[in-house]
Amino acid sequence: MNVVIIGCGVVGAAIAYELSQVKGLKITVCDRQPPAQASTGAALGVLMGAISQKIKGKAWQMRQTSIQRYETLIPELEALTGRKIPFNRQGILMLLSDSSPDRISAWEKLIEIRHTQGWHLEIWDTVKLQNICPQINNEKITGAVYSPQDRQLDPIALTLALVEAAQQNGVTFKFGVTVLDAQASPDESSPQFCNQLETTEGKITADWFVIAAGLGSTPLTAKLNQIIDIRPVLGQALQMQVGHPLGNPDFQPAITGNDVHIVPVGGGDYWVGATVEFPSNGDEIPPNQELLESVREQAIAFCPELATATILRTWSGLRPRPEGRPAPVIGKLPGFSNILLATGHYRNGVLLAPATAYAIREMIIPQGVWG
């Protein structure tokens, strides 16, 4: 059975690797650029699972599945490829600054729910926070929630390892290949069957097509007259060099507060981000310097030592946000029997990649058939 995956960000690469473990599939991945270039290449890789406010239904199920899978996936990929994937196992610390009592009670309720689900969260008061993370110094902070089972990883290193491991399992990758057109079955059957794609490298036929192209999914689905409307949301981030670890060198969790992440990446360097910038007219979003500066200032307000840090680089990327429907978009393309969508993950592509890969595998090879 031939499966063609379009898009090789973290989602497409995770699907390719997951499917490569199923016997009897011939898998090809196409992308018009090298892997992990678009939103994956700009992501901070903060995996907010247990600490997220999602508590039931698919939104929580997918988070839980992914967080659990990463614990086995990272060592598995490292062993297969010999690559090192930076994977911070020291959890996520969320700073609380709203002093209203119901804020804390809401967290206490979440802690109870997580406990019944088998996950651990803790509320720290300011004394405990000061003891464990002395780098945090801001009188508006009333405490923190610590999630020891959530993680942060390097999205580019992860994606390249997924590609290499999938290649070892026989997956073919074609980079620099653009899809020009798609052809559906000539009869007016409903739903239609897409038999081939026209690409810059010629025709590609398959039994299944998986569209995992992020923002590129909209023009692709337009060629099939079934537009899935995905809009760009810009995010900017910085890499700051302090030259030494902030606070306790042996405890370096990802710190988040007021939607700003401070992510240790080793060697006294930190990623700080990210902005959330919507297009004002059309799809053009020029990066707003003032917004990036306000993210940096918020990070400094939490960790004053960052004020003296050197900015090594700044970068930006576009996140794929589905218009008028929840993210992500996973399932069959309306009107087609053999085109699957795995796209529009907005700010959770890295987090939800493993669960998305499981979902796609399930659609192609239902559980009962797995050998």
mmCIF file of C-alpha atoms in Angstrom:
data_model
loop_
_atom_site.group_PDB
_atom_site.id
_atom_site.type_symbol
_atom_site.label_atom_id
_atom_site.label_comp_id
_atom_site.label_asym_id
_atom_site.label_seq_id
_atom_site.Cartn_x
_atom_site.Cartn_y
_atom_site.Cartn_z
ATOM 1 C CA MET A 1 0.000 0.000 0.000
ATOM 2 C CA ASN A 2 1.392 3.377 -1.055
ATOM 3 C CA VAL A 3 1.168 6.324 1.325
ATOM 4 C CA VAL A 4 2.295 9.817 0.326
ATOM 5 C CA ILE A 5 2.782 12.447 3.046
ATOM 6 C CA ILE A 6 2.953 16.083 1.967
ATOM 7 C CA GLY A 7 4.884 18.245 4.412
ATOM 8 C CA CYS A 8 7.941 17.455 6.507
ATOM 9 C CA GLY A 9 7.654 19.575 9.595
ATOM 10 C CA VAL A 10 7.483 17.790 12.929
ATOM 11 C CA VAL A 11 3.958 16.487 12.204
ATOM 12 C CA GLY A 12 4.742 15.020 8.769
ATOM 13 C CA ALA A 13 8.007 13.524 10.063
ATOM 14 C CA ALA A 14 6.256 11.964 13.092
ATOM 15 C CA ILE A 15 3.600 10.421 10.827
ATOM 16 C CA ALA A 16 6.287 9.049 8.489
ATOM 17 C CA TYR A 17 8.198 7.470 11.378
ATOM 18 C CA GLU A 18 5.037 6.029 12.968
ATOM 19 C CA LEU A 19 3.853 4.509 9.677
ATOM 20 C CA SER A 20 7.350 3.214 8.876
ATOM 21 C CA GLN A 21 6.885 0.691 11.673
ATOM 22 C CA VAL A 22 3.874 -0.863 9.934
ATOM 23 C CA LYS A 23 4.800 -3.738 7.626
ATOM 24 C CA GLY A 24 3.723 -3.577 4.001
ATOM 25 C CA LEU A 25 3.499 0.199 3.578
ATOM 26 C CA LYS A 26 5.518 2.050 0.972
ATOM 27 C CA ILE A 27 5.871 5.615 2.248
ATOM 28 C CA THR A 28 7.025 8.745 0.428
ATOM 29 C CA VAL A 29 7.318 12.200 2.018
ATOM 30 C CA CYS A 30 7.411 15.305 -0.196
ATOM 31 C CA ASP A 31 8.200 18.853 0.820
ATOM 32 C CA ARG A 32 9.077 21.906 -1.235
ATOM 33 C CA GLN A 33 11.833 22.756 1.272
ATOM 34 C CA PRO A 34 14.167 20.829 3.621
ATOM 35 C CA PRO A 35 12.679 19.369 6.844
ATOM 36 C CA ALA A 36 11.706 21.505 9.864
ATOM 37 C CA GLN A 37 11.845 24.796 7.984
ATOM 38 C CA ALA A 38 8.491 26.453 8.600
ATOM 39 C CA SER A 39 6.673 26.668 11.954
ATOM 40 C CA THR A 40 8.618 23.672 13.357
ATOM 41 C CA GLY A 41 11.910 25.505 12.865
ATOM 42 C CA ALA A 42 10.678 28.492 14.864
ATOM 43 C CA ALA A 43 8.981 26.598 17.716
ATOM 44 C CA LEU A 44 10.273 26.608 21.306
ATOM 45 C CA GLY A 45 9.264 22.992 21.942
ATOM 46 C CA VAL A 46 7.555 23.612 25.301
ATOM 47 C CA LEU A 47 5.250 20.615 25.838
ATOM 48 C CA MET A 48 2.413 21.817 28.069
ATOM 49 C CA GLY A 49 0.443 18.686 28.858
ATOM 50 C CA ALA A 50 -0.464 18.193 32.509
ATOM 51 C CA ILE A 51 -0.169 21.940 33.173
ATOM 52 C CA SER A 52 -2.622 22.812 30.388
ATOM 53 C CA GLN A 53 -6.233 23.633 31.246
ATOM 54 C CA LYS A 54 -7.533 20.888 28.938
ATOM 55 C CA ILE A 55 -9.042 18.213 31.159
ATOM 56 C CA LYS A 56 -11.300 16.028 29.025
ATOM 57 C CA GLY A 57 -12.194 14.907 25.529
ATOM 58 C CA LYS A 58 -9.875 14.728 22.547
ATOM 59 C CA ALA A 59 -7.924 17.872 23.501
ATOM 60 C CA TRP A 60 -6.694 16.268 26.726
ATOM 61 C CA GLN A 61 -6.446 12.738 25.317
ATOM 62 C CA MET A 62 -4.072 13.849 22.559
ATOM 63 C CA ARG A 63 -1.909 15.807 24.980
ATOM 64 C CA GLN A 64 -1.670 12.871 27.354
ATOM 65 C CA THR A 65 -0.864 10.403 24.555
ATOM 66 C CA SER A 66 1.897 12.649 23.210
ATOM 67 C CA ILE A 67 3.538 13.406 26.561
ATOM 68 C CA GLN A 68 3.600 9.681 27.364
ATOM 69 C CA ARG A 69 4.940 8.778 23.912
ATOM 70 C CA TYR A 70 7.794 11.305 24.107
ATOM 71 C CA GLU A 71 9.225 9.472 27.145
ATOM 72 C CA THR A 72 9.875 6.412 24.952
ATOM 73 C CA LEU A 73 10.229 8.159 21.570
ATOM 74 C CA ILE A 74 13.246 10.329 22.418
ATOM 75 C CA PRO A 75 15.495 7.486 23.692
ATOM 76 C CA GLU A 76 14.223 5.286 20.824
ATOM 77 C CA LEU A 77 15.217 7.860 18.182
ATOM 78 C CA GLU A 78 18.560 8.585 19.854
ATOM 79 C CA ALA A 79 19.408 4.868 19.861
ATOM 80 C CA LEU A 80 18.350 4.424 16.218
ATOM 81 C CA THR A 81 20.102 7.473 14.800
ATOM 82 C CA GLY A 82 22.965 8.186 17.202
ATOM 83 C CA ARG A 83 21.714 11.793 17.288
ATOM 84 C CA LYS A 84 21.347 13.717 20.535
ATOM 85 C CA ILE A 85 17.918 15.312 20.957
ATOM 86 C CA PRO A 86 17.953 17.994 23.676
ATOM 87 C CA PHE A 87 15.079 16.933 25.973
ATOM 88 C CA ASN A 88 14.546 18.825 29.212
ATOM 89 C CA ARG A 89 13.095 16.427 31.786
ATOM 90 C CA GLN A 90 13.027 19.003 34.603
ATOM 91 C CA GLY A 91 9.433 19.982 34.029
ATOM 92 C CA ILE A 92 7.599 23.256 33.508
ATOM 93 C CA LEU A 93 7.175 25.960 36.131
ATOM 94 C CA MET A 94 4.238 28.309 35.621
ATOM 95 C CA LEU A 95 4.420 31.609 37.505
ATOM 96 C CA LEU A 96 1.203 32.938 39.019
ATOM 97 C CA SER A 97 0.745 36.669 39.414
ATOM 98 C CA ASP A 98 -2.982 37.075 39.900
ATOM 99 C CA SER A 99 -3.611 37.413 43.629
ATOM 100 C CA SER A 100 -7.347 36.665 43.495
ATOM 101 C CA PRO A 101 -8.102 33.559 45.602
ATOM 102 C CA ASP A 102 -10.167 31.802 42.918
ATOM 103 C CA ARG A 103 -7.063 31.595 40.703
ATOM 104 C CA ILE A 104 -5.424 29.320 43.271
ATOM 105 C CA SER A 105 -8.623 27.354 43.819
ATOM 106 C CA ALA A 106 -8.857 26.752 40.060
ATOM 107 C CA TRP A 107 -5.323 25.333 40.146
ATOM 108 C CA GLU A 108 -6.161 23.245 43.208
ATOM 109 C CA LYS A 109 -9.097 21.805 41.302
ATOM 110 C CA LEU A 110 -6.862 21.013 38.318
ATOM 111 C CA ILE A 111 -4.354 19.316 40.644
ATOM 112 C CA GLU A 112 -7.148 17.058 41.951
ATOM 113 C CA ILE A 113 -8.302 16.197 38.433
ATOM 114 C CA ARG A 114 -4.742 15.460 37.295
ATOM 115 C CA HIS A 115 -4.214 13.282 40.366
ATOM 116 C CA THR A 116 -7.164 11.083 39.374
ATOM 117 C CA GLN A 117 -5.697 10.927 35.837
ATOM 118 C CA GLY A 118 -2.331 9.801 37.186
ATOM 119 C CA TRP A 119 -0.448 13.091 36.771
ATOM 120 C CA HIS A 120 1.312 15.166 39.389
ATOM 121 C CA LEU A 121 1.168 18.972 39.809
ATOM 122 C CA GLU A 122 2.273 21.083 42.802
ATOM 123 C CA ILE A 123 1.480 24.599 43.975
ATOM 124 C CA TRP A 124 4.502 26.451 45.323
ATOM 125 C CA ASP A 125 4.195 29.491 47.563
ATOM 126 C CA THR A 126 6.599 32.412 47.206
ATOM 127 C CA VAL A 127 8.941 31.034 49.879
ATOM 128 C CA LYS A 128 9.336 27.681 48.139
ATOM 129 C CA LEU A 129 9.699 29.426 44.773
ATOM 130 C CA GLN A 130 12.418 31.717 46.144
ATOM 131 C CA ASN A 131 14.256 28.720 47.642
ATOM 132 C CA ILE A 132 14.208 26.553 44.543
ATOM 133 C CA CYS A 133 14.359 29.206 41.804
ATOM 134 C CA PRO A 134 16.116 32.261 43.287
ATOM 135 C CA GLN A 135 16.467 33.783 39.794
ATOM 136 C CA ILE A 136 12.762 34.653 39.877
ATOM 137 C CA ASN A 137 12.356 37.979 41.578
ATOM 138 C CA ASN A 138 9.168 39.971 41.115
ATOM 139 C CA GLU A 139 6.902 41.154 43.916
ATOM 140 C CA LYS A 140 3.790 40.634 41.750
ATOM 141 C CA ILE A 141 4.367 36.887 41.634
ATOM 142 C CA THR A 142 2.152 35.121 44.167
ATOM 143 C CA GLY A 143 3.440 31.593 43.655
ATOM 144 C CA ALA A 144 3.835 28.986 40.961
ATOM 145 C CA VAL A 145 2.506 25.694 39.668
ATOM 146 C CA TYR A 146 5.160 23.060 39.005
ATOM 147 C CA SER A 147 4.541 20.252 36.531
ATOM 148 C CA PRO A 148 7.378 17.719 36.840
ATOM 149 C CA GLN A 149 6.080 15.442 34.057
ATOM 150 C CA ASP A 150 5.827 18.055 31.310
ATOM 151 C CA ARG A 151 8.812 18.533 29.020
ATOM 152 C CA GLN A 152 10.633 20.765 26.554
ATOM 153 C CA LEU A 153 12.615 19.612 23.549
ATOM 154 C CA ASP A 154 14.458 20.907 20.497
ATOM 155 C CA PRO A 155 11.953 20.705 17.613
ATOM 156 C CA ILE A 156 14.555 20.787 14.824
ATOM 157 C CA ALA A 157 16.730 18.064 16.385
ATOM 158 C CA LEU A 158 13.586 15.958 16.942
ATOM 159 C CA THR A 159 12.373 16.370 13.342
ATOM 160 C CA LEU A 160 15.764 15.534 11.818
ATOM 161 C CA ALA A 161 15.966 12.410 14.006
ATOM 162 C CA LEU A 162 12.439 11.361 12.954
ATOM 163 C CA VAL A 163 13.430 11.773 9.292
ATOM 164 C CA GLU A 164 16.631 9.766 9.710
ATOM 165 C CA ALA A 165 14.901 6.967 11.667
ATOM 166 C CA ALA A 166 12.097 6.822 9.069
ATOM 167 C CA GLN A 167 14.714 6.633 6.280
ATOM 168 C CA GLN A 168 16.357 3.711 8.071
ATOM 169 C CA ASN A 169 12.931 2.046 8.049
ATOM 170 C CA GLY A 170 12.650 2.489 4.280
ATOM 171 C CA VAL A 171 10.752 5.772 3.904
ATOM 172 C CA THR A 172 11.632 7.843 0.812
ATOM 173 C CA PHE A 173 11.992 11.606 1.323
ATOM 174 C CA LYS A 174 11.825 14.057 -1.585
ATOM 175 C CA PHE A 175 12.775 17.619 -0.739
ATOM 176 C CA GLY A 176 12.486 20.527 -3.153
ATOM 177 C CA VAL A 177 9.353 18.968 -4.663
ATOM 178 C CA THR A 178 6.245 21.128 -5.082
ATOM 179 C CA VAL A 179 2.733 19.776 -5.650
ATOM 180 C CA LEU A 180 1.277 21.440 -8.740
ATOM 181 C CA ASP A 181 -2.078 19.736 -9.114
ATOM 182 C CA ALA A 182 -4.208 16.853 -7.907
ATOM 183 C CA GLN A 183 -6.395 14.511 -9.915
ATOM 184 C CA ALA A 184 -9.503 12.817 -8.609
ATOM 185 C CA SER A 185 -11.305 9.795 -10.014
ATOM 186 C CA PRO A 186 -13.021 10.753 -13.297
ATOM 187 C CA ASP A 187 -16.424 9.341 -12.297
ATOM 188 C CA GLU A 188 -18.619 11.475 -10.078
ATOM 189 C CA SER A 189 -18.530 8.965 -7.231
ATOM 190 C CA SER A 190 -19.009 10.286 -3.758
ATOM 191 C CA PRO A 191 -16.721 10.425 -1.901
ATOM 192 C CA GLN A 192 -14.078 10.800 -4.579
ATOM 193 C CA PHE A 193 -10.816 8.927 -4.783
ATOM 194 C CA CYS A 194 -7.672 10.960 -5.496
ATOM 195 C CA ASN A 195 -5.471 8.853 -7.738
ATOM 196 C CA GLN A 196 -2.474 11.068 -8.297
ATOM 197 C CA LEU A 197 -0.636 14.276 -7.621
ATOM 198 C CA GLU A 198 1.162 16.256 -10.272
ATOM 199 C CA THR A 199 4.495 17.509 -8.860
ATOM 200 C CA THR A 200 7.589 19.292 -10.125
ATOM 201 C CA GLU A 201 9.133 15.795 -10.231
ATOM 202 C CA GLY A 202 6.312 14.187 -12.212
ATOM 203 C CA LYS A 203 3.213 12.249 -11.233
ATOM 204 C CA ILE A 204 2.912 10.532 -7.836
ATOM 205 C CA THR A 205 0.223 7.889 -7.332
ATOM 206 C CA ALA A 206 -0.826 6.522 -3.945
ATOM 207 C CA ASP A 207 -3.562 4.706 -2.055
ATOM 208 C CA TRP A 208 -3.482 7.358 0.674
ATOM 209 C CA PHE A 209 -2.413 10.995 0.677
ATOM 210 C CA VAL A 210 -1.731 12.722 3.996
ATOM 211 C CA ILE A 211 -1.658 16.531 3.948
ATOM 212 C CA ALA A 212 0.593 17.670 6.807
ATOM 213 C CA ALA A 213 1.743 20.890 5.213
ATOM 214 C CA GLY A 214 0.761 23.489 7.823
ATOM 215 C CA LEU A 215 0.049 26.758 6.017
ATOM 216 C CA GLY A 216 0.774 24.988 2.717
ATOM 217 C CA SER A 217 -2.352 22.885 3.286
ATOM 218 C CA THR A 218 -4.671 25.692 2.160
ATOM 219 C CA PRO A 219 -3.385 25.982 -1.445
ATOM 220 C CA LEU A 220 -3.187 22.164 -1.656
ATOM 221 C CA THR A 221 -6.801 21.671 -0.608
ATOM 222 C CA ALA A 222 -7.822 24.508 -2.945
ATOM 223 C CA LYS A 223 -6.574 22.391 -5.876
ATOM 224 C CA LEU A 224 -9.098 19.746 -4.753
ATOM 225 C CA ASN A 225 -11.904 22.334 -4.436
ATOM 226 C CA GLN A 226 -12.158 21.683 -0.685
ATOM 227 C CA ILE A 227 -10.403 24.646 0.888
ATOM 228 C CA ILE A 228 -9.273 24.110 4.467
ATOM 229 C CA ASP A 229 -8.728 27.695 5.552
ATOM 230 C CA ILE A 230 -5.551 27.994 7.609
ATOM 231 C CA ARG A 231 -4.222 31.448 8.465
ATOM 232 C CA PRO A 232 -0.762 32.509 9.616
ATOM 233 C CA VAL A 233 -0.052 33.791 13.122
ATOM 234 C CA LEU A 234 3.475 35.141 13.519
ATOM 235 C CA GLY A 235 5.652 34.296 16.499
ATOM 236 C CA GLN A 236 8.994 35.947 17.321
ATOM 237 C CA ALA A 237 11.572 34.709 19.810
ATOM 238 C CA LEU A 238 15.107 35.490 21.014
ATOM 239 C CA GLN A 239 18.121 33.525 22.112
ATOM 240 C CA MET A 240 19.764 35.251 25.084
ATOM 241 C CA GLN A 241 23.163 34.476 26.500
ATOM 242 C CA VAL A 242 23.623 34.923 30.238
ATOM 243 C CA GLY A 243 26.873 32.960 30.250
ATOM 244 C CA HIS A 244 25.890 30.855 33.268
ATOM 245 C CA PRO A 245 22.720 29.056 34.397
ATOM 246 C CA LEU A 246 20.108 31.228 36.123
ATOM 247 C CA GLY A 247 19.476 30.134 39.714
ATOM 248 C CA ASN A 248 20.303 26.535 40.602
ATOM 249 C CA PRO A 249 22.450 25.001 37.825
ATOM 250 C CA ASP A 250 21.065 21.544 38.679
ATOM 251 C CA PHE A 251 17.426 22.601 38.352
ATOM 252 C CA GLN A 252 16.644 24.279 35.046
ATOM 253 C CA PRO A 253 12.961 23.805 34.182
ATOM 254 C CA ALA A 254 11.218 25.690 31.403
ATOM 255 C CA ILE A 255 9.644 28.732 33.089
ATOM 256 C CA THR A 256 6.445 30.267 31.786
ATOM 257 C CA GLY A 257 4.297 33.168 32.933
ATOM 258 C CA ASN A 258 1.895 35.563 31.247
ATOM 259 C CA ASP A 259 2.358 33.539 28.025
ATOM 260 C CA VAL A 260 6.117 34.202 27.965
ATOM 261 C CA HIS A 261 8.487 31.216 28.018
ATOM 262 C CA ILE A 262 12.048 31.241 29.368
ATOM 263 C CA VAL A 263 13.626 28.051 28.089
ATOM 264 C CA PRO A 264 17.111 26.886 29.147
ATOM 265 C CA VAL A 265 19.009 25.465 26.163
ATOM 266 C CA GLY A 266 22.365 24.790 27.838
ATOM 267 C CA GLY A 267 25.616 26.701 28.177
ATOM 268 C CA GLY A 268 23.924 29.599 29.980
ATOM 269 C CA ASP A 269 21.739 30.309 26.922
ATOM 270 C CA TYR A 270 17.971 30.798 27.035
ATOM 271 C CA TRP A 271 15.256 30.941 24.410
ATOM 272 C CA VAL A 272 12.677 33.607 25.221
ATOM 273 C CA GLY A 273 9.375 33.905 23.412
ATOM 274 C CA ALA A 274 7.061 34.082 21.793
ATOM 275 C CA THR A 275 4.899 36.838 20.410
ATOM 276 C CA VAL A 276 1.442 36.145 18.969
ATOM 277 C CA GLU A 277 0.886 38.412 15.952
ATOM 278 C CA PHE A 278 -2.153 38.254 13.678
ATOM 279 C CA PRO A 279 -2.266 39.588 10.091
ATOM 280 C CA SER A 280 -3.790 43.071 9.925
ATOM 281 C CA ASN A 281 -4.629 43.035 6.221
ATOM 282 C CA GLY A 282 -4.226 40.069 3.902
ATOM 283 C CA ASP A 283 -1.715 37.459 5.023
ATOM 284 C CA GLU A 284 1.318 39.697 5.402
ATOM 285 C CA ILE A 285 2.623 40.006 8.971
ATOM 286 C CA PRO A 286 5.733 42.157 9.327
ATOM 287 C CA PRO A 287 7.402 41.233 12.662
ATOM 288 C CA ASN A 288 6.552 43.849 15.259
ATOM 289 C CA GLN A 289 9.715 44.939 17.104
ATOM 290 C CA GLU A 290 7.783 46.480 19.983
ATOM 291 C CA LEU A 291 5.982 43.207 20.702
ATOM 292 C CA LEU A 292 9.262 41.295 20.749
ATOM 293 C CA GLU A 293 10.717 43.901 23.093
ATOM 294 C CA SER A 294 7.709 43.561 25.414
ATOM 295 C CA VAL A 295 8.280 39.780 25.563
ATOM 296 C CA ARG A 296 11.928 40.425 26.480
ATOM 297 C CA GLU A 297 10.868 42.952 29.133
ATOM 298 C CA GLN A 298 8.354 40.484 30.606
ATOM 299 C CA ALA A 299 11.105 37.842 30.834
ATOM 300 C CA ILE A 300 13.395 40.372 32.564
ATOM 301 C CA ALA A 301 10.581 41.285 34.983
ATOM 302 C CA PHE A 302 10.457 37.609 36.023
ATOM 303 C CA CYS A 303 14.252 37.027 35.976
ATOM 304 C CA PRO A 304 16.046 40.365 36.425
ATOM 305 C CA GLU A 305 19.418 38.791 35.557
ATOM 306 C CA LEU A 306 18.256 38.542 31.936
ATOM 307 C CA ALA A 307 18.625 42.337 31.711
ATOM 308 C CA THR A 308 22.387 41.941 31.235
ATOM 309 C CA ALA A 309 22.103 39.026 28.784
ATOM 310 C CA THR A 310 23.422 39.341 25.235
ATOM 311 C CA ILE A 311 20.894 38.768 22.466
ATOM 312 C CA LEU A 312 22.536 36.162 20.225
ATOM 313 C CA ARG A 313 19.764 35.995 17.639
ATOM 314 C CA THR A 314 16.109 36.668 17.059
ATOM 315 C CA TRP A 315 13.869 34.685 14.744
ATOM 316 C CA SER A 316 10.258 34.358 13.718
ATOM 317 C CA GLY A 317 7.926 31.805 12.198
ATOM 318 C CA LEU A 318 4.327 31.507 11.087
ATOM 319 C CA ARG A 319 2.023 29.180 12.994
ATOM 320 C CA PRO A 320 -0.843 27.533 11.089
ATOM 321 C CA ARG A 321 -4.158 28.466 12.704
ATOM 322 C CA PRO A 322 -7.423 27.050 11.321
ATOM 323 C CA GLU A 323 -10.029 29.717 10.651
ATOM 324 C CA GLY A 324 -13.397 29.278 12.354
ATOM 325 C CA ARG A 325 -12.705 25.839 13.798
ATOM 326 C CA PRO A 326 -10.606 24.365 16.615
ATOM 327 C CA ALA A 327 -6.984 23.367 16.064
ATOM 328 C CA PRO A 328 -5.721 20.917 14.891
ATOM 329 C CA VAL A 329 -7.506 19.618 11.775
ATOM 330 C CA ILE A 330 -7.176 15.813 11.719
ATOM 331 C CA GLY A 331 -9.366 13.541 9.597
ATOM 332 C CA LYS A 332 -10.563 12.947 6.059
ATOM 333 C CA LEU A 333 -10.678 15.822 3.583
ATOM 334 C CA PRO A 334 -14.422 16.320 2.936
ATOM 335 C CA GLY A 335 -15.509 14.726 -0.332
ATOM 336 C CA PHE A 336 -12.518 12.361 -0.560
ATOM 337 C CA SER A 337 -12.111 8.788 0.631
ATOM 338 C CA ASN A 338 -8.300 8.642 0.633
ATOM 339 C CA ILE A 339 -7.011 12.108 1.543
ATOM 340 C CA LEU A 340 -6.232 12.654 5.229
ATOM 341 C CA LEU A 341 -5.556 15.983 6.919
ATOM 342 C CA ALA A 342 -3.039 16.389 9.748
ATOM 343 C CA THR A 343 -2.610 20.109 9.822
ATOM 344 C CA GLY A 344 -3.488 23.434 11.459
ATOM 345 C CA HIS A 345 -1.890 22.636 14.841
ATOM 346 C CA TYR A 346 -1.463 26.360 15.601
ATOM 347 C CA ARG A 347 0.741 26.559 18.724
ATOM 348 C CA ASN A 348 0.774 22.839 19.535
ATOM 349 C CA GLY A 349 2.391 21.106 16.578
ATOM 350 C CA VAL A 350 5.402 19.802 18.484
ATOM 351 C CA LEU A 351 3.287 18.847 21.499
ATOM 352 C CA LEU A 352 0.667 16.947 19.484
ATOM 353 C CA ALA A 353 2.862 15.375 16.779
ATOM 354 C CA PRO A 354 3.021 11.857 18.328
ATOM 355 C CA ALA A 355 -0.750 11.715 18.990
ATOM 356 C CA THR A 356 -1.424 13.021 15.467
ATOM 357 C CA ALA A 357 0.781 10.263 14.038
ATOM 358 C CA TYR A 358 -1.172 7.645 16.015
ATOM 359 C CA ALA A 359 -4.480 9.089 14.779
ATOM 360 C CA ILE A 360 -3.371 8.957 11.128
ATOM 361 C CA ARG A 361 -2.039 5.417 11.512
ATOM 362 C CA GLU A 362 -5.412 4.410 12.955
ATOM 363 C CA MET A 363 -7.239 5.854 9.920
ATOM 364 C CA ILE A 364 -5.006 4.020 7.450
ATOM 365 C CA ILE A 365 -4.683 0.770 9.396
ATOM 366 C CA PRO A 366 -7.452 0.296 11.962
ATOM 367 C CA GLN A 367 -6.373 -1.217 15.289
ATOM 368 C CA GLY A 368 -7.624 -4.717 14.552
ATOM 369 C CA VAL A 369 -5.180 -5.069 11.653
ATOM 370 C CA TRP A 370 -1.998 -4.167 13.541
ATOM 371 C CA GLY A 371 0.282 -7.195 13.656
#
